[in-house]
Amino acid sequence: MKIGIVGAGMVGSSAAYALSLLGIVSEIVLVDQNTDLAAAQAADISHAVPFFGACTVRAGDYQELASAAVVILAAGVGQKPGESRLALLSRNAEVFRDVVAKVLAVSPDALLLIASNPVDVMTDVATRLSGLPPHRVIGSGTILDTARFRSLLGHHLGVSPQSVHAYVLGEHGDSEVLVWSSVRIGSVPLQDFAAAIGRPVTEAVRSRIEDDVRNAAYKIINGKGASYYGIGAGLAAIVRSIALDQREVFSVSSLTRTLCGVPEVTASVPRIIGREGIVAEVVPPLERAEELTLAKSATLLKDLSAALKL
């Protein structure tokens, strides 16, 4: 399977590196307006490939995205220290006007996987600009927030994050909703599991975990300028589910018919991902307070997208 990545910065190159090591794609093409950067990233990553498998990693222009099954859009301006993801909206929307048209001109059958921030609104922008059905335009959404949530819970409980079934829904950003009511460890409800092993999840613990999940990106950006390894791995996991038709469930962003009463909004809920893109969405049961908070998040995203003139 051939994969295209537009944007050879830290997010795009991290996704390319993770994909090359997974060994599930045959070719990765990096496209960037800075052709020297794309070439350097491709060369560096290709030198790692022989240690793990066989995958061609190269730089190219948009024409070389022809026949790509998935094109990751990681192009755009970077997030500045202290800048919210939503503040990036107007700047990155302009970038997408050009990028989406060029991608679809050469690869009209590709699935679009959106990584540029603010990712929910940019996924909506890509859907509107492309005219593609929503199941073919997938935003990375809250996949990384969900991974952080599971990791922090797993650390507190002393279990592998892979045994923690929990989701963050709504916006990938400040209004995101950690759904505590449906958390399961294996098949056991969170509070029952925590009580059984003597590690209670108190309000203080919940508050600390929520704060760490919500502010993780800001802390990383303040420390080293950008966050990219986590989302690079998340993008690779989504591509793996597409390439192998694994039908894994990820909390990704896409145009949703209705979410907590908010119609036609692009936001994250758990979705099954397979070869054709989004197969189905499965929203977990929510408590009333969670529904209200998720409705606020959805309304925020809906209003932002509606205000953007394309």
Coordinates of C-alpha atoms in Angstrom, one line a residue:
M1 CA 0.0 0.0 0.0
K2 CA 1.3 3.5 -0.9
I3 CA 0.9 6.3 1.6
G4 CA 1.3 10.0 0.9
I5 CA 2.2 12.6 3.6
V6 CA 1.8 16.3 2.9
G7 CA 3.9 18.2 5.4
A8 CA 7.3 16.8 6.2
G9 CA 7.7 18.6 9.5
M10 CA 7.8 16.9 12.9
V11 CA 4.3 15.4 12.8
G12 CA 4.5 14.2 9.2
S13 CA 8.0 12.8 9.6
S14 CA 7.1 11.1 12.9
A15 CA 4.1 9.4 11.2
A16 CA 6.4 8.4 8.3
Y17 CA 9.0 7.0 10.7
A18 CA 6.4 5.0 12.7
L19 CA 4.8 3.6 9.5
S20 CA 8.1 2.6 8.1
L21 CA 8.9 0.6 11.3
L22 CA 5.5 -1.1 11.4
G23 CA 6.2 -2.8 8.0
I24 CA 2.6 -2.6 6.8
V25 CA 3.0 -0.2 3.8
S26 CA 5.2 -0.6 0.7
E27 CA 5.8 3.1 -0.1
I28 CA 5.7 6.4 1.7
V29 CA 6.0 9.7 -0.3
L30 CA 6.7 12.9 1.6
V31 CA 5.6 16.2 0.0
D32 CA 6.5 19.6 1.4
Q33 CA 6.9 23.1 0.0
N34 CA 10.4 22.9 1.5
T35 CA 11.8 20.3 -0.9
D36 CA 15.1 20.0 0.9
L37 CA 13.3 19.2 4.2
A38 CA 11.2 16.5 2.5
A39 CA 14.3 15.0 0.9
A40 CA 16.3 15.0 4.2
Q41 CA 13.4 13.5 6.2
A42 CA 12.9 10.8 3.6
A43 CA 16.6 9.9 3.5
D44 CA 16.9 9.8 7.3
I45 CA 13.9 7.6 7.7
S46 CA 14.9 5.3 4.8
H47 CA 18.2 4.6 6.6
A48 CA 16.3 3.2 9.5
V49 CA 14.1 0.9 7.4
P50 CA 16.8 -1.9 6.8
F51 CA 16.9 -2.6 10.5
F52 CA 13.2 -3.6 10.5
G53 CA 11.9 -4.5 7.1
A54 CA 11.4 -3.2 3.6
C55 CA 9.6 0.1 2.7
T56 CA 10.5 2.7 0.2
V57 CA 10.5 6.2 1.7
R58 CA 11.1 9.1 -0.7
A59 CA 10.3 12.7 -1.3
G60 CA 8.3 13.9 -4.2
D61 CA 5.8 16.4 -5.5
Y62 CA 2.0 16.2 -5.7
Q63 CA 2.1 14.2 -8.9
E64 CA 3.8 11.4 -7.1
L65 CA 0.9 11.0 -4.8
A66 CA -1.0 9.2 -7.6
S67 CA -2.5 5.9 -6.5
A68 CA -1.9 6.6 -2.8
A69 CA -4.5 4.7 -0.7
V70 CA -4.2 7.2 2.2
V71 CA -2.9 10.8 2.2
I72 CA -2.0 12.2 5.6
L73 CA -2.4 16.0 5.7
A74 CA 0.1 17.4 8.2
A75 CA 0.7 20.6 6.4
G76 CA 0.2 24.0 8.0
V77 CA 1.7 26.5 10.4
G78 CA 2.9 25.2 13.8
Q79 CA 1.4 25.8 17.2
K80 CA 3.2 28.5 19.1
P81 CA 3.9 28.3 22.9
G82 CA 0.8 29.4 24.7
E83 CA -1.4 29.3 21.6
S84 CA -4.6 27.3 21.7
R85 CA -5.3 24.9 18.8
L86 CA -8.3 26.9 17.9
A87 CA -6.2 30.1 17.3
L88 CA -4.6 28.2 14.4
L89 CA -7.8 28.0 12.5
S90 CA -7.7 30.9 10.0
R91 CA -4.1 30.4 9.1
N92 CA -4.3 26.7 8.5
A93 CA -7.6 26.9 6.6
E94 CA -5.8 28.9 3.9
V95 CA -3.2 26.2 3.5
F96 CA -5.8 23.6 3.0
R97 CA -7.5 25.4 0.1
D98 CA -4.4 24.7 -1.9
V99 CA -3.4 21.3 -0.5
V100 CA -6.7 19.5 -0.8
A101 CA -7.2 20.5 -4.4
K102 CA -3.7 19.3 -5.4
V103 CA -4.0 16.0 -3.6
L104 CA -7.4 15.1 -5.1
A105 CA -6.3 16.1 -8.6
V106 CA -3.9 13.2 -8.7
S107 CA -5.3 10.8 -6.1
P108 CA -9.1 11.2 -6.1
D109 CA -9.7 7.8 -4.5
A110 CA -7.5 8.3 -1.5
L111 CA -8.7 8.5 2.0
L112 CA -7.7 11.8 3.7
L113 CA -6.3 11.5 7.2
I114 CA -6.1 15.0 8.8
A115 CA -3.5 15.8 11.4
S116 CA -3.2 19.6 11.1
N117 CA -4.5 21.6 14.1
P118 CA -7.1 22.6 15.1
V119 CA -7.8 19.1 13.8
D120 CA -11.6 18.9 14.2
V121 CA -12.2 22.1 12.3
M122 CA -9.5 21.3 9.7
T123 CA -11.2 17.9 9.2
D124 CA -14.5 19.8 8.6
V125 CA -12.6 22.1 6.2
A126 CA -11.1 19.2 4.3
T127 CA -14.6 17.5 4.1
R128 CA -16.1 20.7 2.7
L129 CA -13.3 21.5 0.3
S130 CA -13.0 17.9 -1.0
G131 CA -16.6 17.1 -1.4
L132 CA -15.8 13.5 -0.3
P133 CA -18.2 11.5 1.8
P134 CA -17.5 11.9 5.5
H135 CA -16.3 8.3 5.9
R136 CA -13.3 9.1 3.6
V137 CA -12.1 12.1 5.6
I138 CA -10.8 11.2 9.0
G139 CA -9.3 13.5 11.6
S140 CA -6.9 12.2 14.2
G141 CA -9.2 13.9 16.7
T142 CA -8.9 12.8 20.3
I143 CA -6.9 9.6 19.5
L144 CA -3.9 11.1 21.4
D145 CA -6.0 12.5 24.3
T146 CA -7.6 9.0 24.6
A147 CA -4.1 7.4 24.7
R148 CA -3.0 9.9 27.4
F149 CA -6.2 9.1 29.4
R150 CA -5.6 5.4 29.2
S151 CA -1.9 5.7 30.0
L152 CA -2.5 7.9 33.1
L153 CA -5.3 5.6 34.4
G154 CA -3.1 2.5 33.7
H155 CA -0.3 4.1 35.7
H156 CA -2.5 4.9 38.6
L157 CA -4.0 1.4 38.7
G158 CA -0.8 -0.5 37.9
V159 CA -2.1 -2.1 34.7
S160 CA -1.2 -1.9 31.0
P161 CA -2.9 1.0 29.2
Q162 CA -4.0 -1.6 26.6
S163 CA -6.3 -3.1 29.3
V164 CA -7.9 0.3 29.9
H165 CA -11.0 1.0 27.8
A166 CA -11.7 4.7 28.0
Y167 CA -12.4 7.5 25.6
V168 CA -12.0 11.3 25.3
L169 CA -14.8 12.7 23.1
G170 CA -15.6 16.0 21.4
E171 CA -12.9 18.6 20.5
H172 CA -9.3 17.8 20.5
G173 CA -8.6 20.7 22.7
D174 CA -9.8 22.6 25.8
S175 CA -13.4 21.5 25.6
E176 CA -12.8 17.8 25.3
V177 CA -14.8 15.4 27.5
L178 CA -13.2 12.6 29.4
V179 CA -15.9 10.0 29.7
W180 CA -15.4 8.5 33.1
S181 CA -18.8 6.8 33.4
S182 CA -18.0 4.1 30.8
V183 CA -14.4 3.4 31.7
R184 CA -13.6 -0.3 32.0
I185 CA -10.5 -2.2 33.0
G186 CA -10.8 -5.3 31.1
S187 CA -14.5 -5.8 31.4
V188 CA -14.8 -4.5 35.0
P189 CA -16.2 -1.0 35.7
L190 CA -13.5 1.5 36.9
Q191 CA -14.6 2.0 40.5
D192 CA -15.1 -1.8 41.0
F193 CA -11.7 -2.6 39.7
A194 CA -10.0 0.2 41.7
A195 CA -11.7 -0.9 44.9
A196 CA -10.7 -4.5 44.3
I197 CA -7.0 -3.7 44.0
G198 CA -7.0 -1.0 46.7
R199 CA -6.2 1.9 44.4
P200 CA -9.3 4.2 44.6
V201 CA -10.0 6.7 42.0
T202 CA -10.9 9.7 44.1
E203 CA -12.0 13.2 43.0
A204 CA -8.4 14.3 43.5
V205 CA -7.1 11.5 41.3
R206 CA -9.7 12.3 38.6
S207 CA -8.8 16.0 38.8
R208 CA -5.1 15.3 38.4
I209 CA -5.6 13.0 35.4
E210 CA -8.0 15.4 33.7
D211 CA -5.5 18.2 34.1
D212 CA -2.7 16.1 32.8
V213 CA -4.7 15.0 29.8
R214 CA -5.9 18.5 28.9
N215 CA -2.6 20.2 29.4
A216 CA -0.2 17.6 28.1
A217 CA 0.3 19.3 24.8
Y218 CA 0.9 22.7 26.3
K219 CA 3.5 21.3 28.7
I220 CA 5.3 19.5 25.9
I221 CA 5.2 22.6 23.6
N222 CA 6.6 24.7 26.4
G223 CA 9.4 22.2 27.0
K224 CA 10.5 21.4 23.5
G225 CA 8.5 23.5 21.1
A226 CA 6.1 20.9 19.6
S227 CA 4.4 17.6 20.2
Y228 CA 4.9 15.0 17.5
Y229 CA 5.9 11.4 18.6
G230 CA 2.5 10.6 20.1
I231 CA 0.4 11.8 17.2
G232 CA 2.8 10.2 14.7
A233 CA 2.3 6.8 16.4
G234 CA -1.5 7.5 16.5
L235 CA -1.6 8.3 12.7
A236 CA 0.4 5.1 12.0
A237 CA -2.1 3.1 14.0
I238 CA -5.0 4.4 12.0
V239 CA -3.2 3.7 8.7
R240 CA -2.5 0.1 10.0
S241 CA -6.2 -0.4 10.7
I242 CA -7.0 0.8 7.1
A243 CA -4.2 -1.2 5.4
L244 CA -5.0 -4.5 7.2
D245 CA -8.8 -3.8 7.4
Q246 CA -8.5 -4.5 11.1
R247 CA -11.6 -2.5 12.0
E248 CA -10.2 -1.2 15.2
V249 CA -12.1 1.4 17.3
F250 CA -10.5 4.8 17.5
S251 CA -11.7 8.1 18.9
V252 CA -11.3 10.0 15.6
S253 CA -13.0 13.1 14.2
S254 CA -15.4 13.1 11.3
L255 CA -18.6 14.8 10.2
T256 CA -21.3 13.5 12.6
R257 CA -25.0 13.5 11.7
T258 CA -25.9 14.5 15.3
L259 CA -24.0 14.6 18.5
C260 CA -25.9 15.3 21.8
G261 CA -28.5 17.2 19.8
V262 CA -26.0 19.2 17.7
P263 CA -26.5 18.5 14.0
E264 CA -23.8 18.1 11.4
V265 CA -20.8 18.7 13.5
T266 CA -17.3 17.4 13.0
A267 CA -16.0 16.0 16.3
S268 CA -14.5 12.9 17.9
V269 CA -16.5 9.8 18.9
P270 CA -15.4 6.2 18.8
R271 CA -15.4 5.0 15.2
I272 CA -14.6 1.7 13.6
I273 CA -11.8 2.1 11.0
G274 CA -11.3 -0.3 8.1
R275 CA -10.1 -0.4 4.5
E276 CA -12.9 1.9 3.2
G277 CA -12.4 4.4 6.0
I278 CA -15.0 4.9 8.7
V279 CA -17.2 1.8 8.9
A280 CA -19.4 2.9 11.8
E281 CA -19.5 5.1 14.9
V282 CA -20.2 3.8 18.4
V283 CA -20.9 6.4 21.0
P284 CA -20.6 5.0 24.6
P285 CA -23.5 5.5 27.1
L286 CA -23.1 8.9 28.8
E287 CA -24.3 10.4 32.1
R288 CA -26.4 13.5 31.9
A289 CA -23.5 15.8 32.9
E290 CA -21.3 14.2 30.3
E291 CA -24.0 14.7 27.6
L292 CA -24.3 18.4 28.5
T293 CA -20.5 18.9 28.5
L294 CA -20.2 17.1 25.2
A295 CA -23.0 19.2 23.7
K296 CA -21.1 22.4 24.7
S297 CA -18.0 21.0 23.0
A298 CA -19.9 20.1 19.9
T299 CA -21.6 23.5 19.8
L300 CA -18.2 25.2 20.0
L301 CA -16.9 23.3 17.1
K302 CA -20.1 23.8 15.1
D303 CA -20.0 27.5 15.6
L304 CA -16.3 27.8 14.6
S305 CA -16.9 25.8 11.4
A306 CA -20.0 27.7 10.5
A307 CA -18.2 31.0 10.9
L308 CA -15.4 30.0 8.5
K309 CA -16.1 31.0 4.9
L310 CA -14.5 28.8 2.3

